[in-house]
Coordinates of C-alpha atoms in Angstrom, one line a residue:
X5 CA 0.0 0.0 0.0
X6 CA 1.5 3.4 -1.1
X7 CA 0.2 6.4 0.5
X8 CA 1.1 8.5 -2.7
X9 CA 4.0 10.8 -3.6
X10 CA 4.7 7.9 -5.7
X11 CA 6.6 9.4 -8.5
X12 CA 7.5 13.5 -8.6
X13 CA 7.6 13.5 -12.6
X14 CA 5.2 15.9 -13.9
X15 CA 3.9 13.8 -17.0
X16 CA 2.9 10.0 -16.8
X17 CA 5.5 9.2 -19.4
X18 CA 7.9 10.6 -17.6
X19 CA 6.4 8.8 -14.1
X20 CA 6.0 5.9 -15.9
X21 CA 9.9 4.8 -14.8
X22 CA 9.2 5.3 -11.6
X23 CA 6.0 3.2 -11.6
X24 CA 7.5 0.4 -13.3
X25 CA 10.2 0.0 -11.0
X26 CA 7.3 -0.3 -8.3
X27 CA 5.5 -3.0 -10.1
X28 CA 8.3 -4.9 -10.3
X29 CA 8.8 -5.3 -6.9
X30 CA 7.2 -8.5 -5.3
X31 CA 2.9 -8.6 -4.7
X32 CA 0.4 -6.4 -6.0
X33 CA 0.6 -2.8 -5.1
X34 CA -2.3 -0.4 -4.2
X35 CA -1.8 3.3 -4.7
X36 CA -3.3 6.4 -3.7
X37 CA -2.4 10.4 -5.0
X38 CA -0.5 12.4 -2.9
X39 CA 0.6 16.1 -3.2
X40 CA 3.4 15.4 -5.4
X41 CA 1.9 13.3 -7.9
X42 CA 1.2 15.9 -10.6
X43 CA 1.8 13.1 -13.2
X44 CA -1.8 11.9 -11.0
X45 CA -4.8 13.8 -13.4
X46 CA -7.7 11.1 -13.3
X47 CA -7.2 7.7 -11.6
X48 CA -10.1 6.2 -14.1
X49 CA -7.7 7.1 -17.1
X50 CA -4.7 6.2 -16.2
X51 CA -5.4 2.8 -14.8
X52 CA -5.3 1.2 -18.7
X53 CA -1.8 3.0 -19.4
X54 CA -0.2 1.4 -15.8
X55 CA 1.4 -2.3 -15.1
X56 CA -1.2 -5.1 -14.1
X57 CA 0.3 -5.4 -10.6
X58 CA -0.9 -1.4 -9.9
X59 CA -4.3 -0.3 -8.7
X60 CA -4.7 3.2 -8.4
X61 CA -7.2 3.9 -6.2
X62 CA -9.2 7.6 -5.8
X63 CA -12.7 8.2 -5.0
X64 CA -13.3 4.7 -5.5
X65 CA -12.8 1.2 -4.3
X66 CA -10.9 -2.1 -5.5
X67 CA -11.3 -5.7 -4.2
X68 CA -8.0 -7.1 -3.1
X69 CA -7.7 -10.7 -1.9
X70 CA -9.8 -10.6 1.6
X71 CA -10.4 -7.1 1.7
X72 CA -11.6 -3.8 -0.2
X73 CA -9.3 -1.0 -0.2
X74 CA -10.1 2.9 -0.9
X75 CA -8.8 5.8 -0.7
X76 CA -8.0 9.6 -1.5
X77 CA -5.5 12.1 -1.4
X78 CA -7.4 14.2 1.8
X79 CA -6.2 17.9 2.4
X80 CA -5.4 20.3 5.1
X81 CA -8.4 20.8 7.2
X82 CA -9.5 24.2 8.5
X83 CA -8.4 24.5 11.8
X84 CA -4.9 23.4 10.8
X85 CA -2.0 25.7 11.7
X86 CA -1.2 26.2 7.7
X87 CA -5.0 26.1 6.5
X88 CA -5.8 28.9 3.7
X89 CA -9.2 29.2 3.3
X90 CA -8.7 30.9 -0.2
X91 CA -6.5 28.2 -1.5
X92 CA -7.4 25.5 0.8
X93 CA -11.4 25.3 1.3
X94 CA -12.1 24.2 -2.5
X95 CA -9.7 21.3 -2.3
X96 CA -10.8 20.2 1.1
X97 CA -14.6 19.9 0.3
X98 CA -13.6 18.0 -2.9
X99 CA -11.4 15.9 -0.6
X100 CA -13.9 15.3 1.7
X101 CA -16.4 14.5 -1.1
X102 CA -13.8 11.9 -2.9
X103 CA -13.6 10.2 0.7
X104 CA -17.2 10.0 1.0
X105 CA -17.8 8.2 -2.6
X106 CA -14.6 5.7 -2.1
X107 CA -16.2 4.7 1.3
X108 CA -19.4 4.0 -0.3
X109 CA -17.7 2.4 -3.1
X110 CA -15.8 -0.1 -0.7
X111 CA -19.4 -0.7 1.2
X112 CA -20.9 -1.7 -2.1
X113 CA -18.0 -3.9 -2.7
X114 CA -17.5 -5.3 0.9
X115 CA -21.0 -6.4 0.7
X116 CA -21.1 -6.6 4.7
X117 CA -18.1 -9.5 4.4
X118 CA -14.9 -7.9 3.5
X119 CA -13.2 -5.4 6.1
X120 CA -12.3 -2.1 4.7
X121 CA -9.0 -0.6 4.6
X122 CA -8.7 3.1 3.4
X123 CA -5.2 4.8 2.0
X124 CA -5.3 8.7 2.2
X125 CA -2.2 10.5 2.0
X126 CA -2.7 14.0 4.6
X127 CA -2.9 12.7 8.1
X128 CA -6.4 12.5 9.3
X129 CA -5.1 14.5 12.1
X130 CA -4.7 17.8 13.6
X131 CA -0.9 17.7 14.9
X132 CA -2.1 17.8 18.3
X133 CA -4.0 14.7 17.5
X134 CA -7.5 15.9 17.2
X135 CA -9.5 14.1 14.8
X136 CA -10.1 15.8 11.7
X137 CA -13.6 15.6 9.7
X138 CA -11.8 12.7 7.8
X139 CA -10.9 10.6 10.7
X140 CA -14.3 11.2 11.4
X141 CA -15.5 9.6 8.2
X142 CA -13.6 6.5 8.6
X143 CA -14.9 5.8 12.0
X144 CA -18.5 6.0 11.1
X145 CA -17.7 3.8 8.1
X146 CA -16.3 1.4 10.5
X147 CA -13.2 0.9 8.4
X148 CA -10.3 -1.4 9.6
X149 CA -7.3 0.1 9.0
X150 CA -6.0 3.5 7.2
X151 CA -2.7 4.1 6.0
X152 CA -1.3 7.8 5.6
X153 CA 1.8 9.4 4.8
X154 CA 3.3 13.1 3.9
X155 CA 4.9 13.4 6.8
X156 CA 8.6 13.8 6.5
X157 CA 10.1 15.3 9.7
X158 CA 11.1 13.8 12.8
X159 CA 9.0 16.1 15.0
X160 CA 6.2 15.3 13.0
X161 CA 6.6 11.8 13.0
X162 CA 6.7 11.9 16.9
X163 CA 3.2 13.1 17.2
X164 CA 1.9 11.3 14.8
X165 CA -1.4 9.4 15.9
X166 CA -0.5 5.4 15.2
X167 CA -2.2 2.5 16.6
X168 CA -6.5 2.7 17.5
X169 CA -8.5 5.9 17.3
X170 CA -12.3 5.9 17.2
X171 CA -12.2 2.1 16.4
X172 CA -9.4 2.4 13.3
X173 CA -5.9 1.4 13.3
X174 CA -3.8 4.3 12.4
X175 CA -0.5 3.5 10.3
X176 CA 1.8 6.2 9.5
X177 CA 3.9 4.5 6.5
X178 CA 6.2 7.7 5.0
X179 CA 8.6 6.3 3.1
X180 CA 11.6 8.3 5.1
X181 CA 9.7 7.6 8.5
X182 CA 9.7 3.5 7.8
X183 CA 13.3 4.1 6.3
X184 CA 11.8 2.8 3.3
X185 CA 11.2 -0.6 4.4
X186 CA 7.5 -2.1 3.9
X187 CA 5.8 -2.3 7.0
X188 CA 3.2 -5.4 7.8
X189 CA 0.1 -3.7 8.0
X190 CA -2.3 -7.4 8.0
X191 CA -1.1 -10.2 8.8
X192 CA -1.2 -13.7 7.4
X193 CA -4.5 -14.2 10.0
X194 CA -5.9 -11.5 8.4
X195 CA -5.5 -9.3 12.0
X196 CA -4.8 -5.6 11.6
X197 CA -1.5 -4.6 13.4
X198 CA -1.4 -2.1 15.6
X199 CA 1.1 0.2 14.5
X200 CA 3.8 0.5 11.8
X201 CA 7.1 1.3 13.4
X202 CA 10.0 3.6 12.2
X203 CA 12.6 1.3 9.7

């Protein structure tokens, strides 16, 4: 599960050598957008033009082994120390919207049997560990697990919320935090760790 910034070219071409390296790695690989990933335009077009062993996943759901995964990019939330309503609010109400359809999405698909795991990139977070509306949304959708990322310093990565909130298991899974090393999310019971620790 990549919780995006997967490539930092600007055109798929161009992303496309980052991507293929990625596929082929071992297992099949789910990926959401993150801030970086201008290459990113439309997950629904660029699915045909990426490796079999990729899943891109935005707004929307995908069935994978056991489970159904989701996701989004998510934003900065008002109330965020950095939060600029005149560049921020559009992005975070289409955020929030793209969250609500991929949770829906993985309902449809979970048909009351699968659990649900969600990848968003922003931390569903306030730094001082509020829940954001986001967090929110997952714990009402009773999801299993979410994975998150774009945070890249060390005092961020000390306050970041990891392990049970509001009945989800929180995994921070930055490449730089896990030192780049995968990080067992499920295990081979099918039981959700409870945190991903620093490689």
């Amino acid at each position: 599960l990549l919780a995006g910034d997967n490539s930092w070219a600007l055109k798929l071409p161009d992303a496309l050598v980052d991507l293929q390296w990625i596929a082929a790695l071992p297992g099949h690989k789910v990926l959401t957008k993150g801030n970086h990933d201008y290459w990113w335009d439309a997950a629904r077009k660029r699915r045909a033009e990426l490796p079999a062993s990729l899943t891109l996943v935005e707004a929307d759901a995908a069935v994978c082994g056991d489970w159904v995964l989701c996701g989004t990019r998510a934003w900065l939330t008002p109330g965020h120390p950095t939060f600029d309503p005149a560049t921020d609010e559009r992005i975070y109400a289409r955020e929030l919207g793209r969250l609500e359809r991929a949770l829906a999405a993985a309902q449809r698909l979970a048909e009351g049997s699968r659990p649900i795991g969600v990848l968003l990139h922003y931390p569903p977070f306030f730094p001082d560990g509020r829940p954001t509306r986001f967090a929110e949304m997952l714990s009402a959708a009773a999801v299993a697990f979410c994975v998150y990322g774009h945070l890249h310093r060390r005092a961020d990565w000390n306050v970041a919320v990891q392990g049970e909130r509001g009945g989800v298991r929180y995994h921070l899974t930055a490449g730089d935090f896990l030192n780049f090393v995968p990080s067992l999310i499920v295990d081979e019971r099918g039981q959700v760790r409870e945190r991903s620790f620093q490689g």
